[in-house]
Each structure stands twice: as structure tokens, then as C-alpha cells.
CSV table of C-alpha atoms and ligand atoms in Angstrom, one decimal:
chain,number,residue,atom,x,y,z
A,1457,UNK,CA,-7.3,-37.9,10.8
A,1458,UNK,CA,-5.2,-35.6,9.1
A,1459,UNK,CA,-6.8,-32.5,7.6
A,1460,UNK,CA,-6.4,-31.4,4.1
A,1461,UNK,CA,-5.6,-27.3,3.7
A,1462,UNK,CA,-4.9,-25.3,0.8
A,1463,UNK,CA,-1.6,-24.5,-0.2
A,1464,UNK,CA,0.9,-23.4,-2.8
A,1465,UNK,CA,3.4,-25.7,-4.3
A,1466,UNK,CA,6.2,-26.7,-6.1
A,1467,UNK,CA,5.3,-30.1,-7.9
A,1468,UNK,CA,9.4,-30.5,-8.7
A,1469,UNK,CA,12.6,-28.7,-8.7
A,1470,UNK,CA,12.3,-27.4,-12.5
A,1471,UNK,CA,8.5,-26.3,-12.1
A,1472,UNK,CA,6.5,-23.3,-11.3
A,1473,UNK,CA,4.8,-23.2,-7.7
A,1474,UNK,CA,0.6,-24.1,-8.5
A,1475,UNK,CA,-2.7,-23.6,-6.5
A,1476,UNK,CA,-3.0,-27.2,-4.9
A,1477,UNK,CA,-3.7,-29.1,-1.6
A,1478,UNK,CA,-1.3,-30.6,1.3
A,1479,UNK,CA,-2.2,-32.3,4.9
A,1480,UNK,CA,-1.7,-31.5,8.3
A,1481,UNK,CA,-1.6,-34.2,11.3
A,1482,UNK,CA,-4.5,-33.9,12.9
A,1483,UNK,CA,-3.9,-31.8,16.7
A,1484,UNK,CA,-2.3,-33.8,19.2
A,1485,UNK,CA,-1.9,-33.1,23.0
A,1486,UNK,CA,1.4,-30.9,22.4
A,1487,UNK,CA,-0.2,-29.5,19.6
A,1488,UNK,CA,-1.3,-25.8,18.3
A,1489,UNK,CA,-3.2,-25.1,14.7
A,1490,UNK,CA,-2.8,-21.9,13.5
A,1491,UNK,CA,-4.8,-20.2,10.9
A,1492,UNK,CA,-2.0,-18.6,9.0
A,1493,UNK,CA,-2.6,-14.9,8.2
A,1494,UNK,CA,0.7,-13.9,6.3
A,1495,UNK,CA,3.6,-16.1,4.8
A,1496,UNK,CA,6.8,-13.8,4.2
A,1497,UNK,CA,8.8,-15.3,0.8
A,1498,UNK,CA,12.6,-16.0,1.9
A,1499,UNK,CA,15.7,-16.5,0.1
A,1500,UNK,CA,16.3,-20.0,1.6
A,1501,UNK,CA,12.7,-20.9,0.0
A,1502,UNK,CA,13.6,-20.3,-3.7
A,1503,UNK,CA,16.8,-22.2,-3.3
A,1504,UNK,CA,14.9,-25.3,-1.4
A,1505,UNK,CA,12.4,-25.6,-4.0
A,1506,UNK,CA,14.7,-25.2,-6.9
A,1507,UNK,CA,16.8,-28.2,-5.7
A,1508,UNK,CA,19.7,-25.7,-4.8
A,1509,UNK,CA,20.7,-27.1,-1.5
A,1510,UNK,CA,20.0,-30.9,-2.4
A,1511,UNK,CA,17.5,-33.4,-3.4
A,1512,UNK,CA,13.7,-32.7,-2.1
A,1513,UNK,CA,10.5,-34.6,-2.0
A,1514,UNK,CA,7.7,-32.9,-4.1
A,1515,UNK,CA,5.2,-31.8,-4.0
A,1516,UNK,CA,6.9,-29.0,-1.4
A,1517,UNK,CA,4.9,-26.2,0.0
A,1518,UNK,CA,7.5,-23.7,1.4
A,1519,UNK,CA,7.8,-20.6,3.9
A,1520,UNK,CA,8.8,-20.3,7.2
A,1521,UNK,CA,8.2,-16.8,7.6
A,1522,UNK,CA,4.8,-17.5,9.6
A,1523,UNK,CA,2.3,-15.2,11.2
A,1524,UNK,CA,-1.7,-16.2,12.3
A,1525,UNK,CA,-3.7,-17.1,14.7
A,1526,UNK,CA,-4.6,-19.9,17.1
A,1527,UNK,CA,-7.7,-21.5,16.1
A,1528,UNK,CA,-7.2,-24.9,18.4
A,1529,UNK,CA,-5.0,-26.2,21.0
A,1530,UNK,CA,-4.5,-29.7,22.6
A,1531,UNK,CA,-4.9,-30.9,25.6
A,1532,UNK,CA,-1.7,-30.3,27.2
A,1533,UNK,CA,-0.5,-27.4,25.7
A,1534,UNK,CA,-0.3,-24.1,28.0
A,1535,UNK,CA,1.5,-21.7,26.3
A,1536,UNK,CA,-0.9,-20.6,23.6
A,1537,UNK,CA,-4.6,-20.2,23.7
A,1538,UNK,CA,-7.4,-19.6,21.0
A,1539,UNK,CA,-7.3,-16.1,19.1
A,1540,UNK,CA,-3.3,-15.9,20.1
A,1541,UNK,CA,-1.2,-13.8,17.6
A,1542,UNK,CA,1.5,-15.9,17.1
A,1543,UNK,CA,3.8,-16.8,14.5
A,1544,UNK,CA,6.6,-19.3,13.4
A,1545,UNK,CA,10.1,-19.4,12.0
A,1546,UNK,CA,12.6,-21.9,10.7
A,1547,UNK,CA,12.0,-24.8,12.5
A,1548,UNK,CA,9.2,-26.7,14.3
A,1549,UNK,CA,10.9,-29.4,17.0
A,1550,UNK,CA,14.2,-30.5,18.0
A,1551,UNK,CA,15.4,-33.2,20.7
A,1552,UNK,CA,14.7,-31.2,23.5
A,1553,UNK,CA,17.3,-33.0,25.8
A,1554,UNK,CA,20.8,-32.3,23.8
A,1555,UNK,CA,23.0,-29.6,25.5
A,1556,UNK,CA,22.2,-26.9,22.5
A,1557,UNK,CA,18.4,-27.6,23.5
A,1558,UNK,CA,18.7,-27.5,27.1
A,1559,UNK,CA,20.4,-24.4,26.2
A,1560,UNK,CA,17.9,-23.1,24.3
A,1561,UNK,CA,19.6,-22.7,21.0
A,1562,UNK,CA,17.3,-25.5,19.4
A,1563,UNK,CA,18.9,-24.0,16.2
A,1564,UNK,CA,21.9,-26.0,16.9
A,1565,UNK,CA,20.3,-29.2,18.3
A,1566,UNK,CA,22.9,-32.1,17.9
A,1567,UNK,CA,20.3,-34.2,16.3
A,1568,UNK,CA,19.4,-31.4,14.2
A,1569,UNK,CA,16.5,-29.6,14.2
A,1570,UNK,CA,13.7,-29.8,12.3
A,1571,UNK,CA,13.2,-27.2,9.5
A,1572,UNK,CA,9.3,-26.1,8.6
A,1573,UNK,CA,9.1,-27.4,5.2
A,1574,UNK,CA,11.0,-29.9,3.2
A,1575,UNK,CA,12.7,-32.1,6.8
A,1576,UNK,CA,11.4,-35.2,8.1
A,1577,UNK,CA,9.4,-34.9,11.2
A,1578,UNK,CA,9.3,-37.4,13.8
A,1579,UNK,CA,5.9,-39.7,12.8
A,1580,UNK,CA,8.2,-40.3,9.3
A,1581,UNK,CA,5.9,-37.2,6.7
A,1582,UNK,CA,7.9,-34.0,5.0
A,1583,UNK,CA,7.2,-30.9,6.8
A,1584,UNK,CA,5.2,-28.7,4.7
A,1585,UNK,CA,6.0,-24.4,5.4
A,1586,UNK,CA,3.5,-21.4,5.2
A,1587,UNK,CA,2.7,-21.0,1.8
A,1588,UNK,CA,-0.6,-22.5,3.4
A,1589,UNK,CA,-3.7,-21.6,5.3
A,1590,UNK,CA,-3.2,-23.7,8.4
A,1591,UNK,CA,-0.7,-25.4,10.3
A,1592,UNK,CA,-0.1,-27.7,13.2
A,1593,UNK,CA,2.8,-27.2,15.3
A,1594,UNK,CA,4.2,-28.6,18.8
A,1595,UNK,CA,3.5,-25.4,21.4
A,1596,UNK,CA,7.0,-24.8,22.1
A,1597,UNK,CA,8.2,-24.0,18.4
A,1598,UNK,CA,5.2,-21.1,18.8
A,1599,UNK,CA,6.1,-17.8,19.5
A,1600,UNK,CA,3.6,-14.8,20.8
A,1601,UNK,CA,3.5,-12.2,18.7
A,1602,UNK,CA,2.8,-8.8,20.9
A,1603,UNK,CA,0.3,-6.4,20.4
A,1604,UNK,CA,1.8,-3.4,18.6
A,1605,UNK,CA,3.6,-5.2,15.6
A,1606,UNK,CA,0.5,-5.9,12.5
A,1607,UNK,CA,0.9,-9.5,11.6
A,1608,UNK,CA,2.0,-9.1,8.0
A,1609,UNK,CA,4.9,-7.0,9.1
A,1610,UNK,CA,5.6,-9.3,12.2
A,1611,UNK,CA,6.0,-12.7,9.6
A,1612,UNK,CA,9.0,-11.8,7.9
A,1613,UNK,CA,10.8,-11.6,11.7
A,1614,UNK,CA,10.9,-15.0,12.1
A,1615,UNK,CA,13.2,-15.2,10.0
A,1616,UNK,CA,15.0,-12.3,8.4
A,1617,UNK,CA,14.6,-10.6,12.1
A,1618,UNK,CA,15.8,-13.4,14.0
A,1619,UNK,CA,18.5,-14.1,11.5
A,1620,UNK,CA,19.9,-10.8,12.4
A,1621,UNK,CA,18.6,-10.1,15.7
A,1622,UNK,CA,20.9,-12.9,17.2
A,1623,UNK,CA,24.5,-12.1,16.1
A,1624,UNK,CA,24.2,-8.8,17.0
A,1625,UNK,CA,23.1,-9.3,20.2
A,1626,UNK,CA,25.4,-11.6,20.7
A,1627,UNK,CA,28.6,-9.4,19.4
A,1628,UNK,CA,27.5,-6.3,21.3
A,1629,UNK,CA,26.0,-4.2,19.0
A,1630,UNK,CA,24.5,-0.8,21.2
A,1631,UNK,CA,25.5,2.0,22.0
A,1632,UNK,CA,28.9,3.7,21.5
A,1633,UNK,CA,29.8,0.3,18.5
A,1634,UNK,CA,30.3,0.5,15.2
A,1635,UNK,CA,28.0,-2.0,12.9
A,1636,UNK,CA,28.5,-2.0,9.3
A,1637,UNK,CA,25.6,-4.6,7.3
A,1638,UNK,CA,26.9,-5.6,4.3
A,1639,UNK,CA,23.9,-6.1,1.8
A,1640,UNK,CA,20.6,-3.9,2.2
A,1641,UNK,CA,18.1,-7.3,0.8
A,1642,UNK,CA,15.5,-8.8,3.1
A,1643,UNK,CA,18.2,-9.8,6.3
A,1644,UNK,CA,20.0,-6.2,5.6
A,1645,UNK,CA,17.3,-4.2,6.2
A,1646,UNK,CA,16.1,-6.0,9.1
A,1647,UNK,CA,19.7,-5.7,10.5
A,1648,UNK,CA,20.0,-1.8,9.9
A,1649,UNK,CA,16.7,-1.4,12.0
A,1650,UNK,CA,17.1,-3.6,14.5
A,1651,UNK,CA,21.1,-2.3,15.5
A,1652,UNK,CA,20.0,1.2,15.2
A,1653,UNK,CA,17.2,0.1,17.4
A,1654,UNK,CA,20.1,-0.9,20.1
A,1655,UNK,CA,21.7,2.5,19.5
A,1656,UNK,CA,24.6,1.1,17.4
A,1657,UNK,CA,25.9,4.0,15.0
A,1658,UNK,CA,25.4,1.7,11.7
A,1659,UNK,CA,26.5,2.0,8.4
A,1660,UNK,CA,25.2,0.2,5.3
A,1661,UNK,CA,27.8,-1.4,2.7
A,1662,UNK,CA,26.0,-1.6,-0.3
A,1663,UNK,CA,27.2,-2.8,-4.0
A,1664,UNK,CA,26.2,0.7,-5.4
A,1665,UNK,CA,24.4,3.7,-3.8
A,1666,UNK,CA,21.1,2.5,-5.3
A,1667,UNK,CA,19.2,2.4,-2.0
A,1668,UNK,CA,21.4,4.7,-0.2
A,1669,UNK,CA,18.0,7.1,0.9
A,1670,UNK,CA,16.2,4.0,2.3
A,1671,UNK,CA,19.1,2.9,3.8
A,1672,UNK,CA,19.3,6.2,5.8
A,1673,UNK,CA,15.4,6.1,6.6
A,1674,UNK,CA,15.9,2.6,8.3
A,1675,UNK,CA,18.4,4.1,10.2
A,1676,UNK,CA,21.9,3.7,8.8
A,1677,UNK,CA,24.0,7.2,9.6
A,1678,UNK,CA,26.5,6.2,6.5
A,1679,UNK,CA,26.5,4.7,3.5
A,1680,UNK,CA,29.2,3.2,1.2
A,1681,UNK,CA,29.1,1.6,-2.2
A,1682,UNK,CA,31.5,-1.5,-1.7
A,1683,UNK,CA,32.4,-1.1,-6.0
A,1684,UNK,CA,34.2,1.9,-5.1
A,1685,UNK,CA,37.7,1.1,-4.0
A,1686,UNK,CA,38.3,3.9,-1.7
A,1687,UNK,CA,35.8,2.5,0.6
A,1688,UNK,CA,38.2,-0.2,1.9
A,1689,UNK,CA,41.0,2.0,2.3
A,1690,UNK,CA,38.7,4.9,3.9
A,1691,UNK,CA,37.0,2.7,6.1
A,1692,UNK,CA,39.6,0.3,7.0
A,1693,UNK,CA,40.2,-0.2,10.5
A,1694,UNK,CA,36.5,1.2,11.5
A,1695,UNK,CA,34.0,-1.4,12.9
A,1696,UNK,CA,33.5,-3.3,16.0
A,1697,UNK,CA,31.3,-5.5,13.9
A,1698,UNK,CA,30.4,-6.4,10.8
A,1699,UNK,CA,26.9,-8.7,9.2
A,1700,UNK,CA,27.3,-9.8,6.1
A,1701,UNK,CA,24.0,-10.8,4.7
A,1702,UNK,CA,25.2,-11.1,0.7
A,1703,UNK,CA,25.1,-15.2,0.0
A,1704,UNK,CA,27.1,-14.5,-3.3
A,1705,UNK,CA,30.7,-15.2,-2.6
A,1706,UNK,CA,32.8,-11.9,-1.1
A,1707,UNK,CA,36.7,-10.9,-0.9
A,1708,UNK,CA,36.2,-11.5,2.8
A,1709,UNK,CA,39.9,-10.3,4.1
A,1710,UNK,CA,38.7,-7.1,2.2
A,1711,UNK,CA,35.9,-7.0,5.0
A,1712,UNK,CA,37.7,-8.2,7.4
A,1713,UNK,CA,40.5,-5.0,6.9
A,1714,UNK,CA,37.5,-2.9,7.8
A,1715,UNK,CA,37.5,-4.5,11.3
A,1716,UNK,CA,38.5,-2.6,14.7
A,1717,UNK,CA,41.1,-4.2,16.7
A,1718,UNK,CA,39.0,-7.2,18.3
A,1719,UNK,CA,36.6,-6.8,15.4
A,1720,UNK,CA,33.7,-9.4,14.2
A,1721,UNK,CA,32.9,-10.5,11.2
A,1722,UNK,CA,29.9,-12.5,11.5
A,1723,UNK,CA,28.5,-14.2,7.9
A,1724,UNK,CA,24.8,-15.1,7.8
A,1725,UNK,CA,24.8,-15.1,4.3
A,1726,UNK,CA,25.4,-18.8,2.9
A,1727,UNK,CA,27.1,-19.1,-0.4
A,1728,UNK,CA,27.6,-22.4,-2.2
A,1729,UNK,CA,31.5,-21.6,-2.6
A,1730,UNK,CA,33.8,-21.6,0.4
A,1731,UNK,CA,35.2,-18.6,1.2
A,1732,UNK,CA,39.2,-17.6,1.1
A,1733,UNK,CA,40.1,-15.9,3.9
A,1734,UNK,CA,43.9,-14.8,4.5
A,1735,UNK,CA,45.2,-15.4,8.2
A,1736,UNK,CA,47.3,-12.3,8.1
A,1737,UNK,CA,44.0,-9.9,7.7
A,1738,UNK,CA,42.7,-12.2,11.1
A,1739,UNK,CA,45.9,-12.2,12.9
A,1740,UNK,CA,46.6,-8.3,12.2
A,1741,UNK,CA,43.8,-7.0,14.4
A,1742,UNK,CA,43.0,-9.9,16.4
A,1743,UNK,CA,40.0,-10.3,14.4
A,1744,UNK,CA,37.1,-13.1,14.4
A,1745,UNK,CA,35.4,-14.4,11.4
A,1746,UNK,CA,32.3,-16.2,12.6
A,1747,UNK,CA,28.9,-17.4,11.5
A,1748,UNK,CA,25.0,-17.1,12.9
A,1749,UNK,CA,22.4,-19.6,12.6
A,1750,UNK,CA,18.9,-18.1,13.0
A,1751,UNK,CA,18.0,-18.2,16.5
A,1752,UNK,CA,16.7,-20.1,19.9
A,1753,UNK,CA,13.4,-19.8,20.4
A,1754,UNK,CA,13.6,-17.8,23.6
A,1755,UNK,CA,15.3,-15.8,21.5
A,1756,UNK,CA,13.3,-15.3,19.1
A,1757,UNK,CA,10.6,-14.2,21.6
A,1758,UNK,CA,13.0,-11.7,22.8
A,1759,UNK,CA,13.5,-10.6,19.4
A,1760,UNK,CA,9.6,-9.7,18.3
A,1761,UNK,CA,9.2,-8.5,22.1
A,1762,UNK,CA,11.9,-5.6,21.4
A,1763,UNK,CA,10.2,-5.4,17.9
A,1764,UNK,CA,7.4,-4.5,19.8
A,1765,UNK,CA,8.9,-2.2,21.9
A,1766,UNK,CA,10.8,-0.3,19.2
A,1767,UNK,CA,7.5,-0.7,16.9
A,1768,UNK,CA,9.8,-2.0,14.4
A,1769,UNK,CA,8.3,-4.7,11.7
A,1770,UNK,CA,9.5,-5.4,7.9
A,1771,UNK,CA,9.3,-3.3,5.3
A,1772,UNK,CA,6.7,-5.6,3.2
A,1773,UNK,CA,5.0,-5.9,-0.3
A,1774,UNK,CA,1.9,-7.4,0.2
A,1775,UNK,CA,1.0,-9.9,-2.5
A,1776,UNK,CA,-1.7,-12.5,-3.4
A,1777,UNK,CA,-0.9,-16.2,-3.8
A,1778,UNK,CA,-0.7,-16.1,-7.5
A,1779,UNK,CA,1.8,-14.1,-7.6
A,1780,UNK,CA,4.3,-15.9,-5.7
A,1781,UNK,CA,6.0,-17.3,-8.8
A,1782,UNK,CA,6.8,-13.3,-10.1
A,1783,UNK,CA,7.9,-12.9,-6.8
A,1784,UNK,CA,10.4,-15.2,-6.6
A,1785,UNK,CA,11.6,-14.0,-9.7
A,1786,UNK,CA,11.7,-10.7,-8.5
A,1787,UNK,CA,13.5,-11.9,-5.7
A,1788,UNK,CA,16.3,-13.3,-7.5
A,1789,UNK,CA,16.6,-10.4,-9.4
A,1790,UNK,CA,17.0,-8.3,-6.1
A,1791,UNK,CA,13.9,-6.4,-7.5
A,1792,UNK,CA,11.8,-6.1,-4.0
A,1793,UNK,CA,11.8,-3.6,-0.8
A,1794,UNK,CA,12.3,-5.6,1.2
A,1795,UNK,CA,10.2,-8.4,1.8
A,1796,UNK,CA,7.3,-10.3,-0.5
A,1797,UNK,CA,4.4,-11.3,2.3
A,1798,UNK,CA,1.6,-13.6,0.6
A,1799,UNK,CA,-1.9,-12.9,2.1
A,1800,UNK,CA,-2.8,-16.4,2.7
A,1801,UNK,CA,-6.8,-15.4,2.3
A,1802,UNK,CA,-6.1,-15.6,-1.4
A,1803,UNK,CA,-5.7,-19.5,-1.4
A,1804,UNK,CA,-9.2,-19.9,-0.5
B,101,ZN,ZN1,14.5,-17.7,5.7
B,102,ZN,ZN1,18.7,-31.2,20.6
């Protein structure tokens, strides 16, 4: 019997999100129901939604930016028990048996994995996301969230934090490298935390230096606005790696002249238009251009248990469900530091 919660909506690609009701499978074996506490408001939400990215069946209850509590558990599951802080990000199963899986990097499952809201899951249904007060989730797409990091803080790094967490791991970001994060939005400010937090010396590049003082606070030692010229001729030559979070469509080979010799440039930002890039700024430098997909979901464990450990969480703007439409237009108008989080207690 599946089990109808309250959620928040959009009825079709042209409308306004409303107040309305979806269902969740009832709890099987595998299963975990979590009462959701806090739904962070990503990018990649609006644009799902709005039709952006392709076709979608409505109604569709977005968010995958999930942090609550375990309320029920099935009869296999050992990972999580009842009254866990736990939360979940950008996907909710995959095969389990390709190579990417076995690896652990379920983000890149050859069968694809399946996203939180708006995929088909396996029994045929549309996933619906957080914008909800419940949801029921196979236990190994749950992740703990430690003690230390306050949930509506925490929901925002399963994806923005993850997002960000991973490439620089993976590139080497610490101590004695150079990170530059181009864009300080919801994945920017997530990245300057978390590679200062690794003891890279990071520098924000920024379209102007509007947030240049926050920029610094999260732990950037420089700041550069990117509409001034001289910053790619000052700074050319300077960075062991560089994140782009901006999804609007860059002069990469700009960027990529800003790279050290053996330099990364790794894009997590997704624009609709592909992007030119000229071999000579790659070849001259032995550089890499490269891309990140989220996370695994060891990974993403890691990630919230260095969190954690750093006491590092979003920088959030707590709002109630009915604002959620302003939001998203705040969103869009880069008008929010750094991260909408919708109390879910205000869909009851
Ligand atoms: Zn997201
Ligand atoms: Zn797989």
C-alpha cells in the first residue's frame, strides 16, 4: 500500500510549484522511510521542472538536497536504524553489479543511475525528490549524517558538497596547491570551504567583486573579478587546479591559460551550449580539461564525515514551503547566499 505524503509540485513545465499530494511505495525489506527535515533548492531543480533538460511527467515534486530522520526500516536493512540523521542526494539506486558500481561511483553506473525525482525507478513509477515530508529509499542510497553538522545545513551537501567535494579530492587539492573556483553561487561556496578545509591556498574568480568579503570569510585568500582583463594576464600560468561551477557558457582557453604546467580544469557546471576549447591553450602546458559528476556514495559519506570534522555546513536561507516559487526566482536571478533550504514542517 503506498502511502500518500504532502508535497510541493510543479503540475507542468510552464506552471508555478502548488501545495499538493504525491505517494511513496510502501517500505520494503531493502527499504528506509525518512521523515524529511530540510530540502535544499538546487539549480538542476529549476531547470528539471521547467522542461530545460527534456520532457518530464507532471505532476513533479523536486529536490535532492535531502536531510531527516529514520522513522522506519525493513526487514533486511542494517545500515540505518530509527532516529538516524541521515540524508540523501542525487540519486536513489543503480545496478549494483556494473564495474562503476562495484567501484563505487554509482554516479556513473552503465545502466545509469537513478536520479531522485523525475527518473523511472525499477517497479515502472517517477521518482518524486524532497520537496516532501517523507521518503522511501533503498538503505544503500542513505547516507549518515554525523553529529556536529545541524540538518538544515547538512542538506544542501548532498549535493552542492558532493558536487565539489569529489573533483577536488580527486585532483589533489591540499596543501601547498593552488585552487581557483570560478563562480561563488551554491557549488562555489561549498567548493571555497571545503578546499580551504584541505589546506589548499584558494582563490575565488568571480564576474565582479560583489561578494569578494564573503568570499574571503569562507576562506578564499584572493579574489579576482573575471570582467577585468588583467586578471587573465596577471594570473595566467597560476593554478594547479581550477572548478568551474558557472553553467552559462565560458571562454574556456581563457581559463585554461590560468593553468600551471600539468594544470586541471575540471567543469561541474553544465551549460546547454558546447564549449570551444583551443588545443594550443591544452597542448601549451600539458593541461587537462575534465568534467565531475556528483559523487559515489562512499564518497559522499566521506564527504559529510570531513564536514563534520571541519564543522563545515552551507551557508543557508531558511524558508517555508510557500515560498519556494520566489525562491527559484531568486535563484535565477543569482539573488541568494548561498543556498534556499525549505523547512519541510511547513507542508503540514
Ligand atoms: Zn543539485
Ligand atoms: Zn551500475
Amino acid at each position: 500500500m503506498p502511502t500518500t505524503v504532502n508535497a510541493y509540485a510543479a503540475p507542468s513545465e510552464s506552471e508555478d510549484l502548488i501545495a499538493t499530494t504525491i505517494e511513496r511505495r510502501d517500505v520494503g525489506p531493502d527499504d528506509v522511510l525518512i521523515d524529511i527535515k530540510f530540502a535544499g533548492i538546487c539549480h538542476s531543480d529549476i531547470h528539471t521542472v521547467r522542461g530545460d533538460w527534456g520532457p518530464q511527467t507532471y505532476p513533479l515534486a523536486p529536490g535532492h538536497e535531502i536531510a531527516g530522520i529514520v522513522t522506519e526500516v525493513g526487514s533486511n536493512v542494517t545500515k540505518h536504524s530509527v532516529g538516524d540523521r541521515v540524508g540523501v542526494g542525487c540519486m536513489v539506486n543503480s545496478c549494483g553489479e556494473c564495474k562503476n558500481c562495484e567501484a563505487g561511483e554509482e554516479q556513473y553506473c552503465l545502466k545509469g543511475n537513478t536520479g531522485t525525482y523525475g527518473a523511472k525507478d525499477r517497479d515502472g513509477s517517477i521518482t518524486q525528490g524532497g520537496y516532501s515530508t517523507h521518503i522511501v529509499v533503498t538503505e544503500d542510497f542513505v547516507i549518515r549524517i554525523p553529529e556536529g553538522i545541524d540538518l538544515d545545513v547538512a542538506a544542501p551537501l548532498l549535493c552542492a558538497g558532493i558536487t565539489t567535494f569529489s573533483p577536488l579530492k580527486r585532483w589533489g587539492a591540499g596543501p601547498g596547491k593552488k585552487v581557483a573556483i570560478v563562480g561563488l553561487g551554491g557549488l562555489g561556496h561549498m567548493a571555497v570551504k571545503l578546499a580551504a578545509a584541505m589546506g589548499a591556498e584558494v582563490t575565488v574568480l568571480s564576474q565582479s567583486l560583489k561578494k569578494q568579503e564573503d568570499g574571503l570569510r569562507l576562506g578564499a585568500k584572493h579574489y579576482y573579478a573575471t570582467s577585468d582583463e588583467n586578471t587573465f594576464s596577471d594570473l595566467a600560468g597560476s593554478f594547479d587546479l581550477i572548478i568551474n561551477t558557472v553553467s552559462a557558457t565560458l571562454p574556456i582557453s581563457d581559463y585554461l591559460g590560468l593553468l600551471a604546467l600539468d594544470g586541471a580544469l575540471v567543469n561541474v557546471g553544465a551549460p546547454a551550449e558546447p564549449l570551444p576549447v583551443n588545443a594550443f591553450a591544452l597542448i601549451g602546458g600539458r593541461r587537462s580539461f575534465a568534467g565531475s559528476l556528483i559523487g559515489g556514495i562512499r564518497e559522499t559519506q566521506e564527504m559529510l564525515d570531513f564536514c563534520a570534522e571541519h564543522h563545515l555546513g552551507a551557508e543557508v536561507e531558511v524558508i517555508s514551503a510557500d515560498k519556494i516559487n520566489e525562491a527559484y526566482e531568486r535563484v535565477l536571478a543569482s539573488d541568494v547566499r548561498y543556498r534556499f533550504v525549505i523547512d519541510t514542517s511547513t507542508l503540514n
